[in-house]
mmCIF file with all atom_site columns, C-alpha atoms in Angstrom:
data_model
loop_
_atom_site.group_PDB
_atom_site.id
_atom_site.type_symbol
_atom_site.label_atom_id
_atom_site.label_alt_id
_atom_site.label_comp_id
_atom_site.label_asym_id
_atom_site.label_entity_id
_atom_site.label_seq_id
_atom_site.pdbx_PDB_ins_code
_atom_site.Cartn_x
_atom_site.Cartn_y
_atom_site.Cartn_z
_atom_site.occupancy
_atom_site.B_iso_or_equiv
_atom_site.pdbx_formal_charge
_atom_site.auth_seq_id
_atom_site.auth_comp_id
_atom_site.auth_asym_id
_atom_site.auth_atom_id
_atom_site.pdbx_PDB_model_num
ATOM 1   C CA . MET J 1 1   ? 0.000   0.000   0.000   1.00 82.00 ? 14  MET J CA 1
ATOM 2   C CA . ARG J 1 2   ? 1.464   3.347   -1.066  1.00 88.00 ? 15  ARG J CA 1
ATOM 3   C CA . CYS J 1 3   ? 1.201   6.373   1.208   1.00 91.00 ? 16  CYS J CA 1
ATOM 4   C CA . PRO J 1 4   ? -1.197  8.994   -0.250  1.00 92.00 ? 17  PRO J CA 1
ATOM 5   C CA . TYR J 1 5   ? 1.042   11.783  1.131   1.00 94.00 ? 18  TYR J CA 1
ATOM 6   C CA . CYS J 1 6   ? 4.563   10.838  0.039   1.00 94.00 ? 19  CYS J CA 1
ATOM 7   C CA . SER J 1 7   ? 4.003   7.701   -2.111  1.00 92.00 ? 20  SER J CA 1
ATOM 8   C CA . GLY J 1 8   ? 6.233   5.713   0.218   1.00 91.00 ? 21  GLY J CA 1
ATOM 9   C CA . SER J 1 9   ? 5.741   1.966   -0.027  1.00 92.00 ? 22  SER J CA 1
ATOM 10  C CA . GLU J 1 10  ? 6.495   1.137   3.623   1.00 93.00 ? 23  GLU J CA 1
ATOM 11  C CA . THR J 1 11  ? 3.259   1.388   5.606   1.00 93.00 ? 24  THR J CA 1
ATOM 12  C CA . LEU J 1 12  ? 2.372   -0.241  8.882   1.00 93.00 ? 25  LEU J CA 1
ATOM 13  C CA . VAL J 1 13  ? -1.148  -1.385  9.847   1.00 94.00 ? 26  VAL J CA 1
ATOM 14  C CA . LYS J 1 14  ? -1.900  0.192   13.252  1.00 93.00 ? 27  LYS J CA 1
ATOM 15  C CA . ASP J 1 15  ? -5.492  -1.021  13.661  1.00 91.00 ? 28  ASP J CA 1
ATOM 16  C CA . SER J 1 16  ? -7.758  -3.407  11.769  1.00 90.00 ? 29  SER J CA 1
ATOM 17  C CA . ARG J 1 17  ? -11.482 -3.977  12.311  1.00 88.00 ? 30  ARG J CA 1
ATOM 18  C CA . PRO J 1 18  ? -14.702 -4.590  10.381  1.00 84.00 ? 31  PRO J CA 1
ATOM 19  C CA . SER J 1 19  ? -16.222 -1.434  8.933   1.00 71.00 ? 32  SER J CA 1
ATOM 20  C CA . GLU J 1 20  ? -19.520 -0.204  10.308  1.00 65.00 ? 33  GLU J CA 1
ATOM 21  C CA . ASP J 1 21  ? -21.451 -1.828  7.456   1.00 62.00 ? 34  ASP J CA 1
ATOM 22  C CA . THR J 1 22  ? -19.509 -5.104  8.040   1.00 64.00 ? 35  THR J CA 1
ATOM 23  C CA . CYS J 1 23  ? -18.926 -5.421  4.292   1.00 66.00 ? 36  CYS J CA 1
ATOM 24  C CA . ALA J 1 24  ? -15.283 -4.380  4.484   1.00 74.00 ? 37  ALA J CA 1
ATOM 25  C CA . VAL J 1 25  ? -12.253 -4.386  6.745   1.00 88.00 ? 38  VAL J CA 1
ATOM 26  C CA . ARG J 1 26  ? -11.149 -0.937  7.882   1.00 87.00 ? 39  ARG J CA 1
ATOM 27  C CA . ARG J 1 27  ? -7.395  -0.547  8.374   1.00 92.00 ? 40  ARG J CA 1
ATOM 28  C CA . ARG J 1 28  ? -5.618  2.437   9.955   1.00 94.00 ? 41  ARG J CA 1
ATOM 29  C CA . ARG J 1 29  ? -2.138  2.717   8.469   1.00 95.00 ? 42  ARG J CA 1
ATOM 30  C CA . GLU J 1 30  ? 0.946   4.759   9.202   1.00 95.00 ? 43  GLU J CA 1
ATOM 31  C CA . CYS J 1 31  ? 3.635   5.588   6.659   1.00 95.00 ? 44  CYS J CA 1
ATOM 32  C CA . GLN J 1 32  ? 7.113   4.626   7.830   1.00 94.00 ? 45  GLN J CA 1
ATOM 33  C CA . THR J 1 33  ? 8.653   7.312   5.598   1.00 94.00 ? 46  THR J CA 1
ATOM 34  C CA . CYS J 1 34  ? 6.676   10.474  6.452   1.00 95.00 ? 47  CYS J CA 1
ATOM 35  C CA . GLY J 1 35  ? 4.621   9.390   9.475   1.00 95.00 ? 48  GLY J CA 1
ATOM 36  C CA . GLY J 1 36  ? 1.319   10.212  7.744   1.00 95.00 ? 49  GLY J CA 1
ATOM 37  C CA . ARG J 1 37  ? -1.751  8.263   8.872   1.00 95.00 ? 50  ARG J CA 1
ATOM 38  C CA . PHE J 1 38  ? -4.579  7.160   6.595   1.00 94.00 ? 51  PHE J CA 1
ATOM 39  C CA . THR J 1 39  ? -7.419  4.656   6.395   1.00 91.00 ? 52  THR J CA 1
ATOM 40  C CA . THR J 1 40  ? -7.966  1.932   3.805   1.00 89.00 ? 53  THR J CA 1
ATOM 41  C CA . TYR J 1 41  ? -10.907 -0.390  3.247   1.00 82.00 ? 54  TYR J CA 1
ATOM 42  C CA . GLU J 1 42  ? -10.597 -3.955  2.008   1.00 83.00 ? 55  GLU J CA 1
ATOM 43  C CA . ARG J 1 43  ? -13.649 -5.544  0.332   1.00 71.00 ? 56  ARG J CA 1
ATOM 44  C CA . VAL J 1 44  ? -14.303 -8.985  -1.063  1.00 67.00 ? 57  VAL J CA 1
ATOM 45  C CA . GLN J 1 45  ? -14.669 -9.015  -4.827  1.00 61.00 ? 58  GLN J CA 1
ATOM 46  C CA . LEU J 1 46  ? -16.143 -12.233 -6.182  1.00 56.00 ? 59  LEU J CA 1
ATOM 47  C CA . ARG J 1 47  ? -15.394 -11.514 -9.831  1.00 66.00 ? 60  ARG J CA 1
ATOM 48  C CA . ASP J 1 48  ? -14.338 -8.718  -12.136 1.00 82.00 ? 61  ASP J CA 1
ATOM 49  C CA . LEU J 1 49  ? -17.538 -7.339  -13.601 1.00 91.00 ? 62  LEU J CA 1
ATOM 50  C CA . ILE J 1 50  ? -17.841 -5.765  -17.039 1.00 93.00 ? 63  ILE J CA 1
ATOM 51  C CA . VAL J 1 51  ? -20.594 -3.240  -17.732 1.00 95.00 ? 64  VAL J CA 1
ATOM 52  C CA . LEU J 1 52  ? -22.100 -3.302  -21.213 1.00 94.00 ? 65  LEU J CA 1
ATOM 53  C CA . LYS J 1 53  ? -22.970 0.345   -21.799 1.00 93.00 ? 66  LYS J CA 1
ATOM 54  C CA . SER J 1 54  ? -26.058 1.435   -23.757 1.00 88.00 ? 67  SER J CA 1
ATOM 55  C CA . GLY J 1 55  ? -23.785 2.377   -26.681 1.00 90.00 ? 68  GLY J CA 1
ATOM 56  C CA . GLY J 1 56  ? -22.718 -1.274  -26.909 1.00 91.00 ? 69  GLY J CA 1
ATOM 57  C CA . TYR J 1 57  ? -19.172 -0.891  -25.605 1.00 95.00 ? 70  TYR J CA 1
ATOM 58  C CA . PRO J 1 58  ? -17.838 -2.708  -22.520 1.00 95.00 ? 71  PRO J CA 1
ATOM 59  C CA . GLU J 1 59  ? -16.354 -0.914  -19.505 1.00 95.00 ? 72  GLU J CA 1
ATOM 60  C CA . ALA J 1 60  ? -14.868 -2.277  -16.269 1.00 93.00 ? 73  ALA J CA 1
ATOM 61  C CA . PHE J 1 61  ? -17.306 -2.000  -13.362 1.00 93.00 ? 74  PHE J CA 1
ATOM 62  C CA . ASP J 1 62  ? -16.315 0.811   -10.999 1.00 92.00 ? 75  ASP J CA 1
ATOM 63  C CA . ARG J 1 63  ? -17.822 0.637   -7.511  1.00 89.00 ? 76  ARG J CA 1
ATOM 64  C CA . SER J 1 64  ? -16.797 4.223   -6.753  1.00 90.00 ? 77  SER J CA 1
ATOM 65  C CA . LYS J 1 65  ? -18.743 5.459   -9.801  1.00 93.00 ? 78  LYS J CA 1
ATOM 66  C CA . LEU J 1 66  ? -21.860 3.677   -8.531  1.00 94.00 ? 79  LEU J CA 1
ATOM 67  C CA . GLU J 1 67  ? -21.308 5.029   -5.024  1.00 91.00 ? 80  GLU J CA 1
ATOM 68  C CA . ARG J 1 68  ? -20.891 8.577   -6.360  1.00 92.00 ? 81  ARG J CA 1
ATOM 69  C CA . SER J 1 69  ? -24.146 8.455   -8.317  1.00 93.00 ? 82  SER J CA 1
ATOM 70  C CA . VAL J 1 70  ? -26.041 7.141   -5.282  1.00 93.00 ? 83  VAL J CA 1
ATOM 71  C CA . GLN J 1 71  ? -24.492 9.820   -3.044  1.00 92.00 ? 84  GLN J CA 1
ATOM 72  C CA . ILE J 1 72  ? -25.572 12.508  -5.511  1.00 92.00 ? 85  ILE J CA 1
ATOM 73  C CA . ALA J 1 73  ? -29.139 11.175  -5.419  1.00 93.00 ? 86  ALA J CA 1
ATOM 74  C CA . PHE J 1 74  ? -29.087 11.316  -1.600  1.00 92.00 ? 87  PHE J CA 1
ATOM 75  C CA . SER J 1 75  ? -27.334 14.696  -1.325  1.00 90.00 ? 88  SER J CA 1
ATOM 76  C CA . LYS J 1 76  ? -28.911 16.949  1.304   1.00 90.00 ? 89  LYS J CA 1
ATOM 77  C CA . ARG J 1 77  ? -31.373 14.200  2.233   1.00 89.00 ? 90  ARG J CA 1
ATOM 78  C CA . GLY J 1 78  ? -29.786 13.553  5.648   1.00 85.00 ? 91  GLY J CA 1
ATOM 79  C CA . LEU J 1 79  ? -29.101 9.877   5.041   1.00 83.00 ? 92  LEU J CA 1
ATOM 80  C CA . ASP J 1 80  ? -26.231 8.374   7.023   1.00 80.00 ? 93  ASP J CA 1
ATOM 81  C CA . GLU J 1 81  ? -23.091 7.656   4.946   1.00 80.00 ? 94  GLU J CA 1
ATOM 82  C CA . ASN J 1 82  ? -23.030 4.115   6.340   1.00 78.00 ? 95  ASN J CA 1
ATOM 83  C CA . ARG J 1 83  ? -26.532 3.499   5.004   1.00 84.00 ? 96  ARG J CA 1
ATOM 84  C CA . VAL J 1 84  ? -25.404 4.599   1.541   1.00 85.00 ? 97  VAL J CA 1
ATOM 85  C CA . SER J 1 85  ? -22.379 2.311   1.777   1.00 83.00 ? 98  SER J CA 1
ATOM 86  C CA . GLN J 1 86  ? -24.591 -0.602  2.875   1.00 84.00 ? 99  GLN J CA 1
ATOM 87  C CA . MET J 1 87  ? -26.935 0.029   -0.028  1.00 90.00 ? 100 MET J CA 1
ATOM 88  C CA . VAL J 1 88  ? -24.080 0.105   -2.546  1.00 90.00 ? 101 VAL J CA 1
ATOM 89  C CA . SER J 1 89  ? -22.607 -3.089  -1.043  1.00 86.00 ? 102 SER J CA 1
ATOM 90  C CA . GLY J 1 90  ? -26.005 -4.757  -1.403  1.00 89.00 ? 103 GLY J CA 1
ATOM 91  C CA . ILE J 1 91  ? -26.258 -3.676  -5.044  1.00 93.00 ? 104 ILE J CA 1
ATOM 92  C CA . VAL J 1 92  ? -22.751 -4.950  -5.823  1.00 89.00 ? 105 VAL J CA 1
ATOM 93  C CA . ARG J 1 93  ? -23.527 -8.243  -4.069  1.00 86.00 ? 106 ARG J CA 1
ATOM 94  C CA . ARG J 1 94  ? -26.681 -8.585  -6.172  1.00 90.00 ? 107 ARG J CA 1
ATOM 95  C CA . LEU J 1 95  ? -24.704 -7.976  -9.352  1.00 91.00 ? 108 LEU J CA 1
ATOM 96  C CA . GLU J 1 96  ? -22.015 -10.493 -8.401  1.00 86.00 ? 109 GLU J CA 1
ATOM 97  C CA . GLU J 1 97  ? -24.559 -13.131 -7.359  1.00 84.00 ? 110 GLU J CA 1
ATOM 98  C CA . ARG J 1 98  ? -26.067 -13.056 -10.837 1.00 87.00 ? 111 ARG J CA 1
ATOM 99  C CA . GLY J 1 99  ? -23.188 -15.254 -11.880 1.00 83.00 ? 112 GLY J CA 1
ATOM 100 C CA . GLU J 1 100 ? -22.568 -13.347 -15.096 1.00 88.00 ? 113 GLU J CA 1
ATOM 101 C CA . ARG J 1 101 ? -19.384 -11.432 -15.716 1.00 89.00 ? 114 ARG J CA 1
ATOM 102 C CA . THR J 1 102 ? -20.967 -8.983  -18.188 1.00 94.00 ? 115 THR J CA 1
ATOM 103 C CA . ILE J 1 103 ? -23.932 -6.951  -16.971 1.00 94.00 ? 116 ILE J CA 1
ATOM 104 C CA . GLU J 1 104 ? -25.936 -4.431  -18.973 1.00 95.00 ? 117 GLU J CA 1
ATOM 105 C CA . SER J 1 105 ? -25.914 -0.893  -17.586 1.00 94.00 ? 118 SER J CA 1
ATOM 106 C CA . LYS J 1 106 ? -29.727 -0.898  -17.819 1.00 94.00 ? 119 LYS J CA 1
ATOM 107 C CA . TYR J 1 107 ? -29.889 -3.793  -15.340 1.00 95.00 ? 120 TYR J CA 1
ATOM 108 C CA . ILE J 1 108 ? -27.602 -1.945  -12.918 1.00 95.00 ? 121 ILE J CA 1
ATOM 109 C CA . GLY J 1 109 ? -29.782 1.167   -13.209 1.00 94.00 ? 122 GLY J CA 1
ATOM 110 C CA . ASP J 1 110 ? -32.906 -0.892  -12.523 1.00 94.00 ? 123 ASP J CA 1
ATOM 111 C CA . VAL J 1 111 ? -31.318 -2.439  -9.409  1.00 95.00 ? 124 VAL J CA 1
ATOM 112 C CA . VAL J 1 112 ? -30.301 1.007   -8.151  1.00 95.00 ? 125 VAL J CA 1
ATOM 113 C CA . MET J 1 113 ? -33.800 2.365   -8.831  1.00 94.00 ? 126 MET J CA 1
ATOM 114 C CA . ASP J 1 114 ? -35.345 -0.554  -6.934  1.00 93.00 ? 127 ASP J CA 1
ATOM 115 C CA . SER J 1 115 ? -33.065 0.057   -3.933  1.00 93.00 ? 128 SER J CA 1
ATOM 116 C CA . LEU J 1 116 ? -33.658 3.822   -3.920  1.00 93.00 ? 129 LEU J CA 1
ATOM 117 C CA . ALA J 1 117 ? -37.433 3.425   -4.124  1.00 90.00 ? 130 ALA J CA 1
ATOM 118 C CA . ARG J 1 118 ? -37.399 1.437   -0.888  1.00 90.00 ? 131 ARG J CA 1
ATOM 119 C CA . ILE J 1 119 ? -35.305 4.015   0.993   1.00 90.00 ? 132 ILE J CA 1
ATOM 120 C CA . ASP J 1 120 ? -36.129 7.545   -0.218  1.00 91.00 ? 133 ASP J CA 1
ATOM 121 C CA . LEU J 1 121 ? -38.527 8.598   -2.970  1.00 89.00 ? 134 LEU J CA 1
ATOM 122 C CA . VAL J 1 122 ? -36.865 11.980  -3.511  1.00 91.00 ? 135 VAL J CA 1
ATOM 123 C CA . ALA J 1 123 ? -33.508 10.270  -4.136  1.00 93.00 ? 136 ALA J CA 1
ATOM 124 C CA . TYR J 1 124 ? -35.375 7.829   -6.386  1.00 92.00 ? 137 TYR J CA 1
ATOM 125 C CA . VAL J 1 125 ? -36.765 10.683  -8.514  1.00 91.00 ? 138 VAL J CA 1
ATOM 126 C CA . ARG J 1 126 ? -33.380 12.436  -8.604  1.00 92.00 ? 139 ARG J CA 1
ATOM 127 C CA . PHE J 1 127 ? -31.626 9.300   -9.834  1.00 93.00 ? 140 PHE J CA 1
ATOM 128 C CA . ALA J 1 128 ? -34.438 8.622   -12.314 1.00 92.00 ? 141 ALA J CA 1
ATOM 129 C CA . SER J 1 129 ? -34.045 12.095  -13.806 1.00 91.00 ? 142 SER J CA 1
ATOM 130 C CA . VAL J 1 130 ? -30.524 11.201  -14.924 1.00 90.00 ? 143 VAL J CA 1
ATOM 131 C CA . TYR J 1 131 ? -31.055 7.488   -15.547 1.00 89.00 ? 144 TYR J CA 1
ATOM 132 C CA . LYS J 1 132 ? -34.166 8.033   -17.672 1.00 88.00 ? 145 LYS J CA 1
ATOM 133 C CA . ASP J 1 133 ? -32.692 11.189  -19.229 1.00 89.00 ? 146 ASP J CA 1
ATOM 134 C CA . PHE J 1 134 ? -35.423 13.677  -18.339 1.00 91.00 ? 147 PHE J CA 1
ATOM 135 C CA . GLN J 1 135 ? -35.269 16.575  -20.794 1.00 91.00 ? 148 GLN J CA 1
ATOM 136 C CA . ASN J 1 136 ? -37.841 18.981  -19.351 1.00 91.00 ? 149 ASN J CA 1
ATOM 137 C CA . PRO J 1 137 ? -40.203 19.523  -16.379 1.00 90.00 ? 150 PRO J CA 1
ATOM 138 C CA . HIS J 1 138 ? -42.946 17.578  -18.167 1.00 91.00 ? 151 HIS J CA 1
ATOM 139 C CA . ASP J 1 139 ? -40.797 14.424  -17.920 1.00 91.00 ? 152 ASP J CA 1
ATOM 140 C CA . PHE J 1 140 ? -40.747 14.894  -14.124 1.00 87.00 ? 153 PHE J CA 1
ATOM 141 C CA . GLU J 1 141 ? -44.519 15.362  -14.053 1.00 89.00 ? 154 GLU J CA 1
ATOM 142 C CA . LEU J 1 142 ? -45.114 12.141  -15.993 1.00 90.00 ? 155 LEU J CA 1
ATOM 143 C CA . PHE J 1 143 ? -42.739 10.175  -13.786 1.00 89.00 ? 156 PHE J CA 1
ATOM 144 C CA . VAL J 1 144 ? -44.267 11.464  -10.549 1.00 87.00 ? 157 VAL J CA 1
ATOM 145 C CA . ALA J 1 145 ? -47.753 10.800  -11.935 1.00 87.00 ? 158 ALA J CA 1
ATOM 146 C CA . GLU J 1 146 ? -46.752 7.150   -12.360 1.00 85.00 ? 159 GLU J CA 1
ATOM 147 C CA . LEU J 1 147 ? -45.670 7.128   -8.688  1.00 80.00 ? 160 LEU J CA 1
ATOM 148 C CA . ARG J 1 148 ? -48.916 8.653   -7.418  1.00 68.00 ? 161 ARG J CA 1
ATOM 149 C CA . PRO J 1 149 ? -50.984 5.445   -7.254  1.00 63.00 ? 162 PRO J CA 1
ATOM 150 C CA . SER J 1 150 ? -48.374 3.766   -5.043  1.00 62.00 ? 163 SER J CA 1
ATOM 151 C CA . LEU J 1 151 ? -48.024 6.930   -2.909  1.00 58.00 ? 164 LEU J CA 1
ATOM 152 C CA . ASP J 1 152 ? -51.791 7.179   -2.433  1.00 60.00 ? 165 ASP J CA 1
ATOM 153 C CA . ALA J 1 153 ? -51.904 3.530   -1.324  1.00 57.00 ? 166 ALA J CA 1
ATOM 154 C CA . ASP J 1 154 ? -49.473 4.284   1.551   1.00 56.00 ? 167 ASP J CA 1
#
């Protein structure tokens, strides 16, 4: 592990424990060169996933890209960071458990939408606006109108 401060390759693990979402191991490290301290997370990866984009080209799956898009959907919604991390870990687990190495981006979007709908409808609509490529306010109106029957049932 290289130090993020000085790029030194000699780091010492000072503390190791499961992360709060229990899907990773959190390690506190100290650089032997500059003395800088930093945290790393180690996660299990069952297989290298390939995302088949809507344009037909393949791209390596990037967990951080998924996490970023979910965080944007939840921005200013007051959701705990650990809850977001748990949700992303659950999505990744679902993708890996499919047993297929190549996954269409549409399927990933549908899984994210399903997860968001169960947690926060505002985040769900925010994500949908990008995922479904809303072009104007009317697109929002139509989407929310489709949600209304399920909202009225609650």
